[in-house]
Amino acid sequence: MNRTTTSPFDIKSATIQGLTMILRSVNMGVIEADLAARVANAGDLFTNAPVLINVTALTADGTADKLELTRLSNLLRRHTMRAVGIIGAAGLLLKQANALGLMEEVDVLPRPRNKPEEPPVEPASAPTSASTIAPQAAATEIPVLADLFGDAPAVIPVAPAPAAVAAQAATAASPKAAADFKTAPTMVIDRPLRSGQRVYARGGDLVVLGVVSHGAEVIADGNIHVYGPLRGRAIAGANGDFDARIFAVAMEPELISIAGTYRTTDKPLADDVRGKPAQARLDGEKMLIEPLKS
């Protein structure tokens, strides 16, 4: 059978990105109030987002069965989000999740940025026969979350960064280097971004050589560098990279987010960083915005 001409559909793998709601309380009144406040301050960051509900802490303290899961699912839907899975559930709560059609025990693995791989070091006296060397298990990445942000607009030209060009030239000249060295792509935008424009650097860093205006949005799986005023929204580490950072020569954003931890302008920036060269990074679950020191 010629599958390409007769099959009514194709099934292919896909990686999706979204949100994880980590619950520490079963008090729905408190959850509703807190969620409403967060959504009000986040613009459309949560719009149409798939959500994984993590109840690991509730299961550990014995309160998970008291969670009103149907009410929580409806609450998310009212705020234009959709519960798609549950993590850490057991017993009665797991049965409720199954009845709601939620995926269970989803593995969420934040993807680190690509780095050069170091060759394994073996002891000099170690035997090298196949019977004495255990195979190294390959890391498996489970695609579980939905892409909230979409692709970069086709009308914006993209050029590789000089560092990326140099790396490509070096690997082309040396087959061994090409085998040993890996680098994530860098997207360079060499013009200002106006309100309504959105750019996503999938799998690497984003460099903007100009202003990111109010209403514009820049997103990267890695770091974001803005060589101009950052007045719009910046979302770094979009695929879960907690080491990602946001740099700007004039930090005055509407919203910044790193690996799902976000901050809006409802809380004014400190005087030593507002409108000045600064960086944003994570320290655990806390976002730090610090001046860039010359």
PDB file of C-alpha atoms in Angstrom:
ATOM      1  CA  MET A   1       0.000   0.000   0.000  1.00  0.00           C
ATOM      2  CA  ASN A   2       1.282   3.452  -0.863  1.00  0.00           C
ATOM      3  CA  ARG A   3       0.911   5.066   2.562  1.00  0.00           C
ATOM      4  CA  THR A   4       1.710   8.590   1.334  1.00  0.00           C
ATOM      5  CA  THR A   5      -1.265   8.683  -1.028  1.00  0.00           C
ATOM      6  CA  THR A   6      -3.858   6.460   0.652  1.00  0.00           C
ATOM      7  CA  SER A   7      -3.446   7.009   4.411  1.00  0.00           C
ATOM      8  CA  PRO A   8      -5.929   9.558   5.823  1.00  0.00           C
ATOM      9  CA  PHE A   9      -3.419  10.824   8.404  1.00  0.00           C
ATOM     10  CA  ASP A  10       0.178  10.728   9.628  1.00  0.00           C
ATOM     11  CA  ILE A  11       1.414  10.344  13.204  1.00  0.00           C
ATOM     12  CA  LYS A  12       4.686  12.025  14.100  1.00  0.00           C
ATOM     13  CA  SER A  13       6.487  12.851  17.321  1.00  0.00           C
ATOM     14  CA  ALA A  14       6.210  16.408  18.626  1.00  0.00           C
ATOM     15  CA  THR A  15       7.647  18.427  21.484  1.00  0.00           C
ATOM     16  CA  ILE A  16       5.209  20.710  23.254  1.00  0.00           C
ATOM     17  CA  GLN A  17       5.696  23.217  26.056  1.00  0.00           C
ATOM     18  CA  GLY A  18       3.387  24.485  28.756  1.00  0.00           C
ATOM     19  CA  LEU A  19       2.997  25.061  32.476  1.00  0.00           C
ATOM     20  CA  THR A  20       3.245  23.014  35.659  1.00  0.00           C
ATOM     21  CA  MET A  21       1.037  24.000  38.605  1.00  0.00           C
ATOM     22  CA  ILE A  22       2.808  22.799  41.765  1.00  0.00           C
ATOM     23  CA  LEU A  23       0.207  22.635  44.532  1.00  0.00           C
ATOM     24  CA  ARG A  24       1.044  23.097  48.209  1.00  0.00           C
ATOM     25  CA  SER A  25      -2.533  23.568  49.461  1.00  0.00           C
ATOM     26  CA  VAL A  26      -5.985  22.097  48.843  1.00  0.00           C
ATOM     27  CA  ASN A  27      -7.767  25.319  49.856  1.00  0.00           C
ATOM     28  CA  MET A  28      -9.617  26.163  46.652  1.00  0.00           C
ATOM     29  CA  GLY A  29     -10.574  29.632  47.856  1.00  0.00           C
ATOM     30  CA  VAL A  30      -6.924  30.565  48.276  1.00  0.00           C
ATOM     31  CA  ILE A  31      -5.976  28.892  44.992  1.00  0.00           C
ATOM     32  CA  GLU A  32      -8.710  30.750  43.079  1.00  0.00           C
ATOM     33  CA  ALA A  33      -7.715  34.142  44.485  1.00  0.00           C
ATOM     34  CA  ASP A  34      -4.013  33.606  43.858  1.00  0.00           C
ATOM     35  CA  LEU A  35      -4.541  32.324  40.319  1.00  0.00           C
ATOM     36  CA  ALA A  36      -6.820  35.243  39.442  1.00  0.00           C
ATOM     37  CA  ALA A  37      -4.157  37.696  40.619  1.00  0.00           C
ATOM     38  CA  ARG A  38      -1.412  35.962  38.654  1.00  0.00           C
ATOM     39  CA  VAL A  39      -3.434  35.802  35.456  1.00  0.00           C
ATOM     40  CA  ALA A  40      -4.403  39.473  35.754  1.00  0.00           C
ATOM     41  CA  ASN A  41      -0.743  40.459  36.002  1.00  0.00           C
ATOM     42  CA  ALA A  42       0.613  38.186  33.271  1.00  0.00           C
ATOM     43  CA  GLY A  43      -1.119  39.463  30.146  1.00  0.00           C
ATOM     44  CA  ASP A  44      -1.578  36.555  27.719  1.00  0.00           C
ATOM     45  CA  LEU A  45       1.284  34.468  29.105  1.00  0.00           C
ATOM     46  CA  PHE A  46      -1.174  31.815  30.314  1.00  0.00           C
ATOM     47  CA  THR A  47      -3.615  32.033  27.407  1.00  0.00           C
ATOM     48  CA  ASN A  48      -4.413  28.602  25.919  1.00  0.00           C
ATOM     49  CA  ALA A  49      -1.684  27.006  28.041  1.00  0.00           C
ATOM     50  CA  PRO A  50      -1.803  23.274  28.800  1.00  0.00           C
ATOM     51  CA  VAL A  51      -1.175  22.657  32.498  1.00  0.00           C
ATOM     52  CA  LEU A  52       0.278  19.711  34.398  1.00  0.00           C
ATOM     53  CA  ILE A  53      -1.007  19.578  37.988  1.00  0.00           C
ATOM     54  CA  ASN A  54       1.737  18.469  40.371  1.00  0.00           C
ATOM     55  CA  VAL A  55       0.315  17.118  43.639  1.00  0.00           C
ATOM     56  CA  THR A  56       3.481  15.443  44.907  1.00  0.00           C
ATOM     57  CA  ALA A  57       3.611  17.630  48.034  1.00  0.00           C
ATOM     58  CA  LEU A  58      -0.072  16.982  48.789  1.00  0.00           C
ATOM     59  CA  THR A  59       0.388  13.231  48.459  1.00  0.00           C
ATOM     60  CA  ALA A  60       3.379  13.395  50.794  1.00  0.00           C
ATOM     61  CA  ASP A  61       1.481  15.252  53.544  1.00  0.00           C
ATOM     62  CA  GLY A  62      -1.680  13.153  53.167  1.00  0.00           C
ATOM     63  CA  THR A  63      -4.012  15.916  51.946  1.00  0.00           C
ATOM     64  CA  ALA A  64      -4.181  15.000  48.241  1.00  0.00           C
ATOM     65  CA  ASP A  65      -7.567  13.232  48.488  1.00  0.00           C
ATOM     66  CA  LYS A  66      -9.109  16.489  49.763  1.00  0.00           C
ATOM     67  CA  LEU A  67      -8.266  18.322  46.542  1.00  0.00           C
ATOM     68  CA  GLU A  68     -11.340  19.246  44.471  1.00  0.00           C
ATOM     69  CA  LEU A  69      -9.781  18.237  41.171  1.00  0.00           C
ATOM     70  CA  THR A  70     -12.863  18.820  39.018  1.00  0.00           C
ATOM     71  CA  ARG A  71     -13.263  22.302  40.484  1.00  0.00           C
ATOM     72  CA  LEU A  72      -9.581  23.027  39.842  1.00  0.00           C
ATOM     73  CA  SER A  73      -9.848  21.822  36.246  1.00  0.00           C
ATOM     74  CA  ASN A  74     -12.872  24.063  35.664  1.00  0.00           C
ATOM     75  CA  LEU A  75     -11.046  26.975  37.287  1.00  0.00           C
ATOM     76  CA  LEU A  76      -8.128  26.595  34.889  1.00  0.00           C
ATOM     77  CA  ARG A  77     -10.530  26.444  31.959  1.00  0.00           C
ATOM     78  CA  ARG A  78     -12.200  29.710  33.066  1.00  0.00           C
ATOM     79  CA  HIS A  79      -8.777  31.332  32.867  1.00  0.00           C
ATOM     80  CA  THR A  80      -8.258  29.930  29.324  1.00  0.00           C
ATOM     81  CA  MET A  81      -5.912  27.166  30.518  1.00  0.00           C
ATOM     82  CA  ARG A  82      -6.483  23.437  30.225  1.00  0.00           C
ATOM     83  CA  ALA A  83      -5.438  20.694  32.651  1.00  0.00           C
ATOM     84  CA  VAL A  84      -3.839  17.901  30.611  1.00  0.00           C
ATOM     85  CA  GLY A  85      -2.009  15.755  33.161  1.00  0.00           C
ATOM     86  CA  ILE A  86      -1.287  15.068  36.805  1.00  0.00           C
ATOM     87  CA  ILE A  87       1.942  14.257  38.637  1.00  0.00           C
ATOM     88  CA  GLY A  88       2.271  12.505  41.991  1.00  0.00           C
ATOM     89  CA  ALA A  89      -1.353  11.396  42.373  1.00  0.00           C
ATOM     90  CA  ALA A  90      -2.457   8.157  44.032  1.00  0.00           C
ATOM     91  CA  GLY A  91      -5.592   6.517  45.407  1.00  0.00           C
ATOM     92  CA  LEU A  92      -8.859   8.431  45.127  1.00  0.00           C
ATOM     93  CA  LEU A  93      -7.280  11.488  43.496  1.00  0.00           C
ATOM     94  CA  LEU A  94      -5.733   9.346  40.779  1.00  0.00           C
ATOM     95  CA  LYS A  95      -9.144   7.811  40.044  1.00  0.00           C
ATOM     96  CA  GLN A  96     -10.615  11.321  39.729  1.00  0.00           C
ATOM     97  CA  ALA A  97      -7.788  12.285  37.381  1.00  0.00           C
ATOM     98  CA  ASN A  98      -8.448   9.226  35.220  1.00  0.00           C
ATOM     99  CA  ALA A  99     -12.147  10.094  35.086  1.00  0.00           C
ATOM    100  CA  LEU A 100     -11.235  13.599  33.874  1.00  0.00           C
ATOM    101  CA  GLY A 101      -8.988  12.160  31.174  1.00  0.00           C
ATOM    102  CA  LEU A 102      -5.759  13.534  32.643  1.00  0.00           C
ATOM    103  CA  MET A 103      -2.478  11.858  31.790  1.00  0.00           C
ATOM    104  CA  GLU A 104      -0.820  10.394  34.863  1.00  0.00           C
ATOM    105  CA  GLU A 105       2.775  10.280  36.071  1.00  0.00           C
ATOM    106  CA  VAL A 106       4.068  12.467  33.249  1.00  0.00           C
ATOM    107  CA  ASP A 107       7.850  12.823  33.255  1.00  0.00           C
ATOM    108  CA  VAL A 108       8.854  16.479  33.065  1.00  0.00           C
ATOM    109  CA  LEU A 109      12.523  16.778  32.221  1.00  0.00           C
ATOM    110  CA  PRO A 110      13.891  20.335  31.853  1.00  0.00           C
ATOM    111  CA  ARG A 111      16.145  20.264  28.824  1.00  0.00           C
ATOM    112  CA  PRO A 112      19.640  21.661  29.412  1.00  0.00           C
ATOM    113  CA  ARG A 113      21.211  23.801  26.729  1.00  0.00           C
ATOM    114  CA  ASN A 114      23.623  21.976  24.442  1.00  0.00           C
ATOM    115  CA  LYS A 115      27.179  21.952  25.716  1.00  0.00           C
ATOM    116  CA  PRO A 116      30.373  20.290  24.461  1.00  0.00           C
ATOM    117  CA  GLU A 117      30.452  16.692  25.593  1.00  0.00           C
ATOM    118  CA  GLU A 118      33.415  15.574  27.668  1.00  0.00           C
ATOM    119  CA  PRO A 119      34.875  12.162  26.786  1.00  0.00           C
ATOM    120  CA  PRO A 120      34.567   9.563  29.555  1.00  0.00           C
ATOM    121  CA  VAL A 121      37.677   9.088  31.690  1.00  0.00           C
ATOM    122  CA  GLU A 122      38.686   5.501  32.326  1.00  0.00           C
ATOM    123  CA  PRO A 123      41.236   4.298  34.915  1.00  0.00           C
ATOM    124  CA  ALA A 124      44.544   3.373  33.273  1.00  0.00           C
ATOM    125  CA  SER A 125      44.432  -0.111  34.749  1.00  0.00           C
ATOM    126  CA  ALA A 126      40.818  -0.811  33.830  1.00  0.00           C
ATOM    127  CA  PRO A 127      40.275  -3.711  31.413  1.00  0.00           C
ATOM    128  CA  THR A 128      38.694  -2.794  28.101  1.00  0.00           C
ATOM    129  CA  SER A 129      36.880  -5.967  27.144  1.00  0.00           C
ATOM    130  CA  ALA A 130      33.212  -5.755  26.292  1.00  0.00           C
ATOM    131  CA  SER A 131      32.346  -7.852  29.319  1.00  0.00           C
ATOM    132  CA  THR A 132      33.773  -5.281  31.748  1.00  0.00           C
ATOM    133  CA  ILE A 133      32.426  -2.049  30.246  1.00  0.00           C
ATOM    134  CA  ALA A 134      28.788  -1.262  31.023  1.00  0.00           C
ATOM    135  CA  PRO A 135      26.939   0.613  28.269  1.00  0.00           C
ATOM    136  CA  GLN A 136      25.903   4.154  29.139  1.00  0.00           C
ATOM    137  CA  ALA A 137      22.144   4.618  29.016  1.00  0.00           C
ATOM    138  CA  ALA A 138      21.010   7.271  26.576  1.00  0.00           C
ATOM    139  CA  ALA A 139      18.990  10.103  28.060  1.00  0.00           C
ATOM    140  CA  THR A 140      15.391  10.026  26.898  1.00  0.00           C
ATOM    141  CA  GLU A 141      13.497  13.260  26.522  1.00  0.00           C
ATOM    142  CA  ILE A 142       9.757  12.960  27.006  1.00  0.00           C
ATOM    143  CA  PRO A 143       7.826  15.602  25.018  1.00  0.00           C
ATOM    144  CA  VAL A 144       5.051  16.647  27.360  1.00  0.00           C
ATOM    145  CA  LEU A 145       4.266  20.365  27.254  1.00  0.00           C
ATOM    146  CA  ALA A 146       2.622  22.608  24.604  1.00  0.00           C
ATOM    147  CA  ASP A 147       4.356  25.329  22.607  1.00  0.00           C
ATOM    148  CA  LEU A 148       2.719  28.461  23.990  1.00  0.00           C
ATOM    149  CA  PHE A 149       4.623  30.918  21.927  1.00  0.00           C
ATOM    150  CA  GLY A 150       4.668  29.820  18.274  1.00  0.00           C
ATOM    151  CA  ASP A 151       7.378  30.298  15.688  1.00  0.00           C
ATOM    152  CA  ALA A 152       9.199  33.509  14.860  1.00  0.00           C
ATOM    153  CA  PRO A 153       7.466  35.675  12.232  1.00  0.00           C
ATOM    154  CA  ALA A 154       8.726  34.805   8.762  1.00  0.00           C
ATOM    155  CA  VAL A 155       9.055  38.486   7.830  1.00  0.00           C
ATOM    156  CA  ILE A 156      11.937  39.030  10.251  1.00  0.00           C
ATOM    157  CA  PRO A 157      15.324  38.114   8.697  1.00  0.00           C
ATOM    158  CA  VAL A 158      17.623  36.016  10.850  1.00  0.00           C
ATOM    159  CA  ALA A 159      21.403  35.888  10.614  1.00  0.00           C
ATOM    160  CA  PRO A 160      23.742  33.524  12.487  1.00  0.00           C
ATOM    161  CA  ALA A 161      25.836  35.106  15.213  1.00  0.00           C
ATOM    162  CA  PRO A 162      29.573  35.576  14.461  1.00  0.00           C
ATOM    163  CA  ALA A 163      30.427  33.002  17.133  1.00  0.00           C
ATOM    164  CA  ALA A 164      28.197  30.447  15.467  1.00  0.00           C
ATOM    165  CA  VAL A 165      29.802  31.151  12.056  1.00  0.00           C
ATOM    166  CA  ALA A 166      33.266  30.711  13.549  1.00  0.00           C
ATOM    167  CA  ALA A 167      32.261  27.458  15.208  1.00  0.00           C
ATOM    168  CA  GLN A 168      30.858  26.133  11.943  1.00  0.00           C
ATOM    169  CA  ALA A 169      34.061  27.033  10.104  1.00  0.00           C
ATOM    170  CA  ALA A 170      36.179  25.328  12.740  1.00  0.00           C
ATOM    171  CA  THR A 171      34.160  22.130  12.664  1.00  0.00           C
ATOM    172  CA  ALA A 172      34.201  22.074   8.861  1.00  0.00           C
ATOM    173  CA  ALA A 173      38.005  22.271   8.897  1.00  0.00           C
ATOM    174  CA  SER A 174      38.420  19.495  11.459  1.00  0.00           C
ATOM    175  CA  PRO A 175      36.337  16.300  11.223  1.00  0.00           C
ATOM    176  CA  LYS A 176      37.348  15.353  14.770  1.00  0.00           C
ATOM    177  CA  ALA A 177      36.249  18.739  16.101  1.00  0.00           C
ATOM    178  CA  ALA A 178      32.970  18.379  14.248  1.00  0.00           C
ATOM    179  CA  ALA A 179      32.377  15.088  16.017  1.00  0.00           C
ATOM    180  CA  ASP A 180      33.351  16.351  19.468  1.00  0.00           C
ATOM    181  CA  PHE A 181      31.829  19.865  19.531  1.00  0.00           C
ATOM    182  CA  LYS A 182      28.169  20.788  19.659  1.00  0.00           C
ATOM    183  CA  THR A 183      26.658  24.246  19.872  1.00  0.00           C
ATOM    184  CA  ALA A 184      23.121  25.551  20.058  1.00  0.00           C
ATOM    185  CA  PRO A 185      22.104  27.939  17.285  1.00  0.00           C
ATOM    186  CA  THR A 186      21.889  31.654  18.034  1.00  0.00           C
ATOM    187  CA  MET A 187      19.249  33.858  16.437  1.00  0.00           C
ATOM    188  CA  VAL A 188      20.215  37.469  15.711  1.00  0.00           C
ATOM    189  CA  ILE A 189      17.588  40.143  15.037  1.00  0.00           C
ATOM    190  CA  ASP A 190      19.302  43.224  13.619  1.00  0.00           C
ATOM    191  CA  ARG A 191      16.390  45.634  13.805  1.00  0.00           C
ATOM    192  CA  PRO A 192      14.014  47.008  16.471  1.00  0.00           C
ATOM    193  CA  LEU A 193      10.942  44.989  17.367  1.00  0.00           C
ATOM    194  CA  ARG A 194       7.662  46.878  17.274  1.00  0.00           C
ATOM    195  CA  SER A 195       4.511  46.290  19.304  1.00  0.00           C
ATOM    196  CA  GLY A 196       2.810  43.053  18.289  1.00  0.00           C
ATOM    197  CA  GLN A 197       5.943  41.393  16.923  1.00  0.00           C
ATOM    198  CA  ARG A 198       7.021  38.103  18.469  1.00  0.00           C
ATOM    199  CA  VAL A 199      10.286  36.213  17.994  1.00  0.00           C
ATOM    200  CA  TYR A 200      11.144  32.728  19.303  1.00  0.00           C
ATOM    201  CA  ALA A 201      14.734  31.412  19.220  1.00  0.00           C
ATOM    202  CA  ARG A 202      14.032  27.707  19.439  1.00  0.00           C
ATOM    203  CA  GLY A 203      16.863  25.651  20.916  1.00  0.00           C
ATOM    204  CA  GLY A 204      19.319  28.491  21.501  1.00  0.00           C
ATOM    205  CA  ASP A 205      20.027  32.097  22.432  1.00  0.00           C
ATOM    206  CA  LEU A 206      18.409  35.244  21.053  1.00  0.00           C
ATOM    207  CA  VAL A 207      20.260  38.493  20.339  1.00  0.00           C
ATOM    208  CA  VAL A 208      18.312  41.665  19.514  1.00  0.00           C
ATOM    209  CA  LEU A 209      20.317  44.611  18.152  1.00  0.00           C
ATOM    210  CA  GLY A 210      17.799  47.285  19.004  1.00  0.00           C
ATOM    211  CA  VAL A 211      14.814  48.170  21.124  1.00  0.00           C
ATOM    212  CA  VAL A 212      12.134  45.658  22.126  1.00  0.00           C
ATOM    213  CA  SER A 213       9.107  47.946  22.226  1.00  0.00           C
ATOM    214  CA  HIS A 214       6.075  47.780  24.516  1.00  0.00           C
ATOM    215  CA  GLY A 215       3.825  45.003  23.245  1.00  0.00           C
ATOM    216  CA  ALA A 216       6.660  43.094  21.545  1.00  0.00           C
ATOM    217  CA  GLU A 217       7.727  39.674  22.818  1.00  0.00           C
ATOM    218  CA  VAL A 218      11.095  37.923  22.648  1.00  0.00           C
ATOM    219  CA  ILE A 219      11.397  34.247  23.592  1.00  0.00           C
ATOM    220  CA  ALA A 220      14.370  31.889  23.687  1.00  0.00           C
ATOM    221  CA  ASP A 221      15.098  28.409  24.939  1.00  0.00           C
ATOM    222  CA  GLY A 222      18.466  29.827  26.047  1.00  0.00           C
ATOM    223  CA  ASN A 223      19.589  33.342  26.988  1.00  0.00           C
ATOM    224  CA  ILE A 224      18.209  36.637  25.704  1.00  0.00           C
ATOM    225  CA  HIS A 225      20.517  39.582  24.947  1.00  0.00           C
ATOM    226  CA  VAL A 226      18.927  42.938  24.115  1.00  0.00           C
ATOM    227  CA  TYR A 227      21.378  45.617  22.942  1.00  0.00           C
ATOM    228  CA  GLY A 228      18.825  48.347  23.406  1.00  0.00           C
ATOM    229  CA  PRO A 229      15.918  49.138  25.738  1.00  0.00           C
ATOM    230  CA  LEU A 230      13.889  46.098  26.779  1.00  0.00           C
ATOM    231  CA  ARG A 231      10.358  47.485  27.145  1.00  0.00           C
ATOM    232  CA  GLY A 232       8.275  44.514  26.025  1.00  0.00           C
ATOM    233  CA  ARG A 233       8.158  40.942  27.267  1.00  0.00           C
ATOM    234  CA  ALA A 234      11.186  38.646  27.523  1.00  0.00           C
ATOM    235  CA  ILE A 235      10.878  34.900  28.153  1.00  0.00           C
ATOM    236  CA  ALA A 236      14.163  33.003  28.503  1.00  0.00           C
ATOM    237  CA  GLY A 237      14.677  29.323  29.251  1.00  0.00           C
ATOM    238  CA  ALA A 238      11.330  28.630  27.593  1.00  0.00           C
ATOM    239  CA  ASN A 239      12.030  24.890  27.480  1.00  0.00           C
ATOM    240  CA  GLY A 240      12.938  24.678  31.174  1.00  0.00           C
ATOM    241  CA  ASP A 241      16.547  25.899  31.278  1.00  0.00           C
ATOM    242  CA  PHE A 242      16.917  27.278  34.813  1.00  0.00           C
ATOM    243  CA  ASP A 243      20.413  28.610  33.993  1.00  0.00           C
ATOM    244  CA  ALA A 244      19.122  30.932  31.263  1.00  0.00           C
ATOM    245  CA  ARG A 245      19.515  34.684  31.743  1.00  0.00           C
ATOM    246  CA  ILE A 246      18.133  37.906  30.299  1.00  0.00           C
ATOM    247  CA  PHE A 247      20.495  40.804  29.570  1.00  0.00           C
ATOM    248  CA  ALA A 248      19.520  44.319  28.486  1.00  0.00           C
ATOM    249  CA  VAL A 249      21.320  47.645  28.220  1.00  0.00           C
ATOM    250  CA  ALA A 250      18.147  49.335  29.495  1.00  0.00           C
ATOM    251  CA  MET A 251      16.013  47.026  31.644  1.00  0.00           C
ATOM    252  CA  GLU A 252      12.408  48.253  31.732  1.00  0.00           C
ATOM    253  CA  PRO A 253      10.271  45.257  30.670  1.00  0.00           C
ATOM    254  CA  GLU A 254       6.538  44.670  30.851  1.00  0.00           C
ATOM    255  CA  LEU A 255       7.241  41.086  31.893  1.00  0.00           C
ATOM    256  CA  ILE A 256      10.265  38.845  32.238  1.00  0.00           C
ATOM    257  CA  SER A 257      10.214  35.084  32.692  1.00  0.00           C
ATOM    258  CA  ILE A 258      12.913  32.438  33.120  1.00  0.00           C
ATOM    259  CA  ALA A 259      11.976  28.743  33.014  1.00  0.00           C
ATOM    260  CA  GLY A 260       8.424  29.566  34.100  1.00  0.00           C
ATOM    261  CA  THR A 261       9.308  31.939  36.953  1.00  0.00           C
ATOM    262  CA  TYR A 262       8.057  35.361  35.954  1.00  0.00           C
ATOM    263  CA  ARG A 263       7.876  38.936  37.159  1.00  0.00           C
ATOM    264  CA  THR A 264       5.688  41.791  35.952  1.00  0.00           C
ATOM    265  CA  THR A 265       5.962  45.539  36.289  1.00  0.00           C
ATOM    266  CA  ASP A 266       3.314  45.586  39.031  1.00  0.00           C
ATOM    267  CA  LYS A 267       6.316  45.455  41.334  1.00  0.00           C
ATOM    268  CA  PRO A 268       8.593  48.302  40.190  1.00  0.00           C
ATOM    269  CA  LEU A 269      12.227  47.514  39.510  1.00  0.00           C
ATOM    270  CA  ALA A 270      14.834  48.905  41.857  1.00  0.00           C
ATOM    271  CA  ASP A 271      16.364  52.251  40.940  1.00  0.00           C
ATOM    272  CA  ASP A 272      19.780  50.703  40.291  1.00  0.00           C
ATOM    273  CA  VAL A 273      18.409  48.512  37.460  1.00  0.00           C
ATOM    274  CA  ARG A 274      15.331  50.281  36.069  1.00  0.00           C
ATOM    275  CA  GLY A 275      16.245  51.670  32.646  1.00  0.00           C
ATOM    276  CA  LYS A 276      19.891  50.702  33.156  1.00  0.00           C
ATOM    277  CA  PRO A 277      22.179  47.853  32.056  1.00  0.00           C
ATOM    278  CA  ALA A 278      21.035  44.805  34.015  1.00  0.00           C
ATOM    279  CA  GLN A 279      20.571  41.066  33.960  1.00  0.00           C
ATOM    280  CA  ALA A 280      17.837  38.756  35.242  1.00  0.00           C
ATOM    281  CA  ARG A 281      18.639  35.274  36.534  1.00  0.00           C
ATOM    282  CA  LEU A 282      17.251  32.622  38.854  1.00  0.00           C
ATOM    283  CA  ASP A 283      18.555  31.820  42.309  1.00  0.00           C
ATOM    284  CA  GLY A 284      16.596  28.693  43.151  1.00  0.00           C
ATOM    285  CA  GLU A 285      12.950  29.688  42.647  1.00  0.00           C
ATOM    286  CA  LYS A 286      13.676  33.399  43.162  1.00  0.00           C
ATOM    287  CA  MET A 287      14.297  35.773  40.274  1.00  0.00           C
ATOM    288  CA  LEU A 288      17.138  38.243  40.750  1.00  0.00           C
ATOM    289  CA  ILE A 289      17.516  41.406  38.670  1.00  0.00           C
ATOM    290  CA  GLU A 290      20.985  42.858  39.077  1.00  0.00           C
ATOM    291  CA  PRO A 291      22.971  45.720  37.560  1.00  0.00           C
ATOM    292  CA  LEU A 292      25.621  44.803  35.019  1.00  0.00           C
ATOM    293  CA  LYS A 293      29.006  45.771  36.349  1.00  0.00           C
ATOM    294  CA  SER A 294      31.534  47.218  33.927  1.00  0.00           C
TER     295      SER A 294
END
